[in-house]
CSV table of C-alpha atoms in Angstrom, one decimal:
chain,number,residue,atom,x,y,z
A,1,GLU,CA,0.1,-0.3,0.2
A,2,PRO,CA,1.8,3.2,-0.9
A,3,GLU,CA,2.6,5.5,2.1
A,4,VAL,CA,4.1,9.1,2.7
A,5,THR,CA,7.5,8.8,3.9
A,6,GLN,CA,9.9,11.3,5.7
A,7,THR,CA,13.0,11.6,6.4
A,8,PRO,CA,15.3,11.6,8.8
A,9,SER,CA,13.0,10.1,11.4
A,10,HIS,CA,15.1,12.4,13.9
A,11,GLN,CA,17.0,15.4,13.7
A,12,VAL,CA,19.5,16.9,16.2
A,13,THR,CA,20.5,20.7,15.1
A,14,GLN,CA,22.0,23.6,17.4
A,15,MET,CA,20.0,26.7,17.5
A,16,GLY,CA,20.5,29.2,14.9
A,17,GLN,CA,21.4,26.8,12.4
A,18,GLU,CA,18.9,25.4,9.5
A,19,VAL,CA,17.3,22.3,9.0
A,20,ILE,CA,15.7,20.4,6.0
A,21,LEU,CA,12.9,18.4,6.6
A,22,ARG,CA,11.8,16.1,3.7
A,23,CYS,CA,9.3,14.0,2.7
A,24,VAL,CA,8.0,11.6,-0.2
A,25,PRO,CA,4.4,12.2,-1.0
A,26,ILE,CA,2.2,9.2,-1.9
A,27,SER,CA,3.4,9.0,-5.9
A,28,ASN,CA,-0.2,10.1,-7.9
A,29,HIS,CA,-1.0,12.9,-4.9
A,30,LEU,CA,-1.2,16.4,-5.8
A,31,TYR,CA,-2.1,18.0,-2.2
A,32,PHE,CA,1.1,18.5,0.0
A,33,TYR,CA,0.8,19.7,4.1
A,34,TRP,CA,2.9,19.9,7.1
A,35,TYR,CA,1.9,19.8,10.7
A,36,ARG,CA,3.8,20.5,13.7
A,37,GLN,CA,3.3,18.8,17.3
A,38,ILE,CA,5.0,19.4,19.8
A,39,LEU,CA,5.7,17.2,22.8
A,40,GLY,CA,2.2,17.0,24.6
A,41,GLN,CA,0.4,19.5,22.3
A,42,LYS,CA,-1.9,19.4,19.4
A,43,VAL,CA,-1.1,18.4,15.5
A,44,GLU,CA,-0.9,22.2,14.1
A,45,PHE,CA,-1.2,22.9,10.6
A,46,LEU,CA,1.6,24.5,8.8
A,47,VAL,CA,0.7,25.4,5.4
A,48,SER,CA,-0.5,22.9,2.6
A,49,PHE,CA,0.8,23.3,-1.2
A,50,TYR,CA,-0.5,22.6,-4.4
A,51,ASN,CA,0.7,23.0,-7.9
A,52,ASN,CA,4.0,24.4,-7.0
A,53,GLU,CA,2.9,27.1,-5.1
A,54,ILE,CA,1.6,27.5,-1.4
A,55,SER,CA,-2.3,27.1,-1.1
A,56,GLU,CA,-2.8,28.0,2.5
A,57,LYS,CA,-0.5,28.7,5.3
A,58,SER,CA,-1.0,29.1,9.3
A,59,GLU,CA,-0.1,31.9,11.6
A,60,ILE,CA,2.5,29.6,12.8
A,61,PHE,CA,4.0,29.3,9.0
A,62,ASP,CA,6.3,32.6,9.5
A,63,ASP,CA,9.4,34.0,7.1
A,64,GLN,CA,12.1,31.3,8.9
A,65,PHE,CA,10.0,28.4,7.3
A,66,SER,CA,9.9,27.9,3.8
A,67,VAL,CA,8.2,24.5,1.2
A,68,GLU,CA,9.4,23.2,-2.2
A,69,ARG,CA,9.2,20.7,-4.3
A,70,PRO,CA,12.7,20.5,-5.9
A,71,ASP,CA,11.8,17.4,-8.2
A,72,GLY,CA,9.0,15.3,-8.9
A,73,SER,CA,8.9,13.1,-5.6
A,74,ASN,CA,10.1,15.1,-2.6
A,75,PHE,CA,8.6,17.7,-0.6
A,76,THR,CA,10.9,19.8,1.6
A,77,LEU,CA,10.3,22.0,4.7
A,78,LYS,CA,13.3,24.3,5.7
A,79,ILE,CA,13.5,26.0,8.6
A,80,ARG,CA,16.1,28.9,8.3
A,81,SER,CA,17.1,29.7,11.7
A,82,THR,CA,16.0,27.2,14.6
A,83,LYS,CA,15.1,28.0,17.7
A,84,LEU,CA,14.2,26.1,20.6
A,85,GLU,CA,10.4,26.3,20.4
A,86,ASP,CA,11.0,24.7,17.1
A,87,SER,CA,11.1,21.5,18.6
A,88,ALA,CA,8.7,19.0,17.4
A,89,MET,CA,7.2,16.4,15.6
A,90,TYR,CA,7.1,17.3,12.1
A,91,PHE,CA,4.6,15.5,9.5
A,92,CYS,CA,4.3,15.7,6.4
A,93,ALA,CA,0.8,14.4,4.7
A,94,SER,CA,-0.6,14.6,1.1
A,95,SER,CA,-4.0,13.9,-0.5
A,96,ASP,CA,-4.9,13.1,-3.8
A,97,GLY,CA,-7.3,16.5,-4.2
A,98,THR,CA,-9.9,14.7,-6.1
A,99,ALA,CA,-13.0,14.8,-3.3
A,100,ALA,CA,-14.8,18.5,-3.6
A,101,ILE,CA,-15.4,18.8,0.0
A,102,THR,CA,-13.4,16.3,1.7
A,103,ASP,CA,-9.9,15.2,0.7
A,104,THR,CA,-8.7,12.7,3.0
A,105,GLN,CA,-4.8,13.3,4.6
A,106,TYR,CA,-2.5,10.3,4.6
A,107,PHE,CA,0.6,11.0,6.8
A,108,GLY,CA,3.7,10.4,7.2
A,109,PRO,CA,5.6,8.9,10.5
A,110,GLY,CA,6.7,12.2,11.1
A,111,THR,CA,10.4,13.8,11.8
A,112,ARG,CA,11.6,14.2,15.7
A,113,LEU,CA,13.3,18.0,15.5
A,114,THR,CA,15.3,18.5,18.6
A,115,VAL,CA,16.8,21.8,18.9
A,116,LEU,CA,19.6,22.5,21.5
B,1,SER,CA,-11.6,29.7,13.7
B,2,GLN,CA,-12.5,26.3,14.3
B,3,GLU,CA,-11.9,24.3,17.6
B,4,LEU,CA,-12.8,20.7,18.1
B,5,GLU,CA,-12.8,19.6,21.8
B,6,GLN,CA,-12.5,16.3,22.6
B,7,SER,CA,-13.6,13.9,25.8
B,8,PRO,CA,-13.0,11.8,27.5
B,9,GLN,CA,-8.8,12.8,27.8
B,10,SER,CA,-7.9,9.8,28.8
B,11,LEU,CA,-9.7,6.9,29.7
B,12,ILE,CA,-8.5,2.9,31.0
B,13,VAL,CA,-10.8,0.3,29.6
B,14,GLN,CA,-10.1,-3.3,30.8
B,15,GLU,CA,-10.0,-5.5,27.4
B,16,GLY,CA,-13.3,-6.7,26.2
B,17,LYS,CA,-14.9,-3.5,27.3
B,18,ASN,CA,-17.0,-0.8,24.9
B,19,LEU,CA,-15.8,2.6,25.1
B,20,THR,CA,-16.9,5.7,23.4
B,21,ILE,CA,-14.9,9.1,22.2
B,22,ASN,CA,-16.7,11.9,22.0
B,23,CYS,CA,-15.1,15.5,19.7
B,24,THR,CA,-17.6,18.3,19.4
B,25,SER,CA,-17.0,21.3,17.4
B,26,SER,CA,-17.7,24.6,17.7
B,27,LYS,CA,-19.0,25.3,14.0
B,28,THR,CA,-20.5,23.4,11.6
B,29,LEU,CA,-18.1,20.2,10.1
B,30,TYR,CA,-17.9,20.0,6.6
B,31,GLY,CA,-16.2,16.7,7.6
B,32,LEU,CA,-14.5,15.3,10.3
B,33,TYR,CA,-11.7,13.0,10.5
B,34,TRP,CA,-10.9,10.3,12.9
B,35,TYR,CA,-7.0,9.7,13.2
B,36,LYS,CA,-5.2,7.5,15.6
B,37,GLN,CA,-1.7,7.9,16.6
B,38,LYS,CA,0.3,5.7,18.5
B,39,TYR,CA,3.6,7.4,20.9
B,40,GLY,CA,6.0,9.1,19.1
B,41,GLU,CA,4.6,7.9,15.6
B,42,GLY,CA,2.7,9.3,12.7
B,43,LEU,CA,-1.5,9.3,12.5
B,44,ILE,CA,-3.2,6.5,11.1
B,45,PHE,CA,-6.3,7.4,8.8
B,46,LEU,CA,-9.6,5.3,10.0
B,47,MET,CA,-12.4,7.1,8.5
B,48,MET,CA,-13.9,10.4,7.4
B,49,LEU,CA,-17.5,11.6,7.9
B,50,GLN,CA,-19.4,13.9,5.8
B,51,LYS,CA,-23.1,13.9,6.3
B,52,GLY,CA,-25.8,14.3,8.9
B,53,GLY,CA,-26.4,11.7,10.7
B,54,GLU,CA,-23.5,8.8,8.9
B,55,GLU,CA,-22.2,6.8,10.2
B,56,LYS,CA,-19.2,4.3,9.3
B,57,SER,CA,-17.5,1.1,10.3
B,58,HIS,CA,-14.3,-0.2,9.6
B,59,GLU,CA,-13.5,-3.7,12.1
B,60,LYS,CA,-15.1,-2.6,15.4
B,61,ILE,CA,-14.8,0.8,15.1
B,62,THR,CA,-17.8,2.9,14.4
B,63,ALA,CA,-18.4,6.4,14.0
B,64,LYS,CA,-20.9,9.2,14.0
B,65,LEU,CA,-22.1,12.3,13.2
B,66,ASP,CA,-24.9,13.6,14.4
B,67,GLU,CA,-27.4,15.3,12.1
B,68,LYS,CA,-26.3,18.4,13.1
B,69,LYS,CA,-22.9,18.1,11.8
B,70,GLN,CA,-21.0,19.4,15.4
B,71,GLN,CA,-20.3,16.4,17.1
B,72,SER,CA,-18.9,13.4,16.0
B,73,SER,CA,-18.5,10.1,18.7
B,74,LEU,CA,-16.2,7.1,17.9
B,75,HIS,CA,-17.5,3.6,19.6
B,76,ILE,CA,-14.9,0.7,19.8
B,77,THR,CA,-17.0,-2.4,20.2
B,78,ALA,CA,-14.7,-5.5,23.0
B,79,SER,CA,-11.4,-3.4,22.7
B,80,GLN,CA,-8.6,-5.3,22.5
B,81,PRO,CA,-4.9,-4.1,23.2
B,82,SER,CA,-4.3,-2.9,19.0
B,83,HIS,CA,-6.9,-0.6,20.2
B,84,ALA,CA,-4.2,1.5,22.6
B,85,GLY,CA,-3.4,4.7,21.7
B,86,ILE,CA,-4.4,8.4,20.9
B,87,TYR,CA,-7.4,9.0,19.0
B,88,LEU,CA,-7.5,12.1,17.0
B,89,CYS,CA,-10.5,14.0,15.3
B,90,GLY,CA,-9.3,16.4,12.5
B,91,ALA,CA,-11.6,19.0,10.9
B,92,PRO,CA,-11.3,21.0,7.6
B,93,ARG,CA,-9.7,24.3,8.6
B,94,ALA,CA,-12.3,26.5,6.3
B,95,GLY,CA,-14.4,24.8,4.6
B,96,GLY,CA,-13.3,21.9,2.9
B,97,GLY,CA,-11.7,20.9,-0.3
B,98,ALA,CA,-7.9,20.2,0.7
B,99,ASP,CA,-8.1,22.5,3.3
B,100,GLY,CA,-5.7,22.0,6.3
B,101,LEU,CA,-7.1,20.1,9.0
B,102,THR,CA,-7.2,21.3,12.6
B,103,PHE,CA,-7.4,18.7,15.3
B,104,GLY,CA,-8.6,17.9,18.9
B,105,LYS,CA,-6.6,17.5,21.6
B,106,GLY,CA,-6.7,14.1,21.6
B,107,THR,CA,-7.9,11.1,23.3
B,108,HIS,CA,-5.7,8.8,25.0
B,109,LEU,CA,-6.6,5.1,25.5
B,110,ILE,CA,-5.2,2.5,27.8
B,111,ILE,CA,-6.6,-1.1,27.7
B,112,GLN,CA,-6.0,-3.1,30.7
B,113,PRO,CA,-5.8,-7.3,30.2
């Protein structure tokens, strides 16, 4: 069964460093998403991406974040200058975009980011 | 913005017993998703409900969306250790389509042998 994959599973970085989190969405899906979950808190939406551009973003997704689809299979989240509060589990999701009202999003296993 | 309230926050159930988890929305739901998360892992899609009064079942899990489309329940029959985990309800942030989802805080389910 097709699934969303994410690498690395765990990333440790120093405050102020740049990190890139990578995702391979399900191959025929058209919409891609990033979410984060700070330990013990809700899963929070960051950004959605369609047709090579951002279609929606939350207030969390500020200028330090960016997303890119560098090739036909990868979808990346870059954090330019990491802060301690960026420590969280980051989930990538994808959907096929065929539903007019509701579109099921399939999630990857997550990347645990630890900022020291 | 839409808020989803889940209850209970945590639940300890003896193996073989039935249980129900609720999800209440501050606004009319255009779609309601149920996911399961094991600790430190990703979200596994369970079911999606869209129409008022809709009910779906998969194995021993049944989810319902009320007629007014502001509340959903997830019912597990004859619980097993494999049911343990965190159950999350999610809904489209804006109106539907391929919107980002907003989630409830989750219900932690523990199954006691």
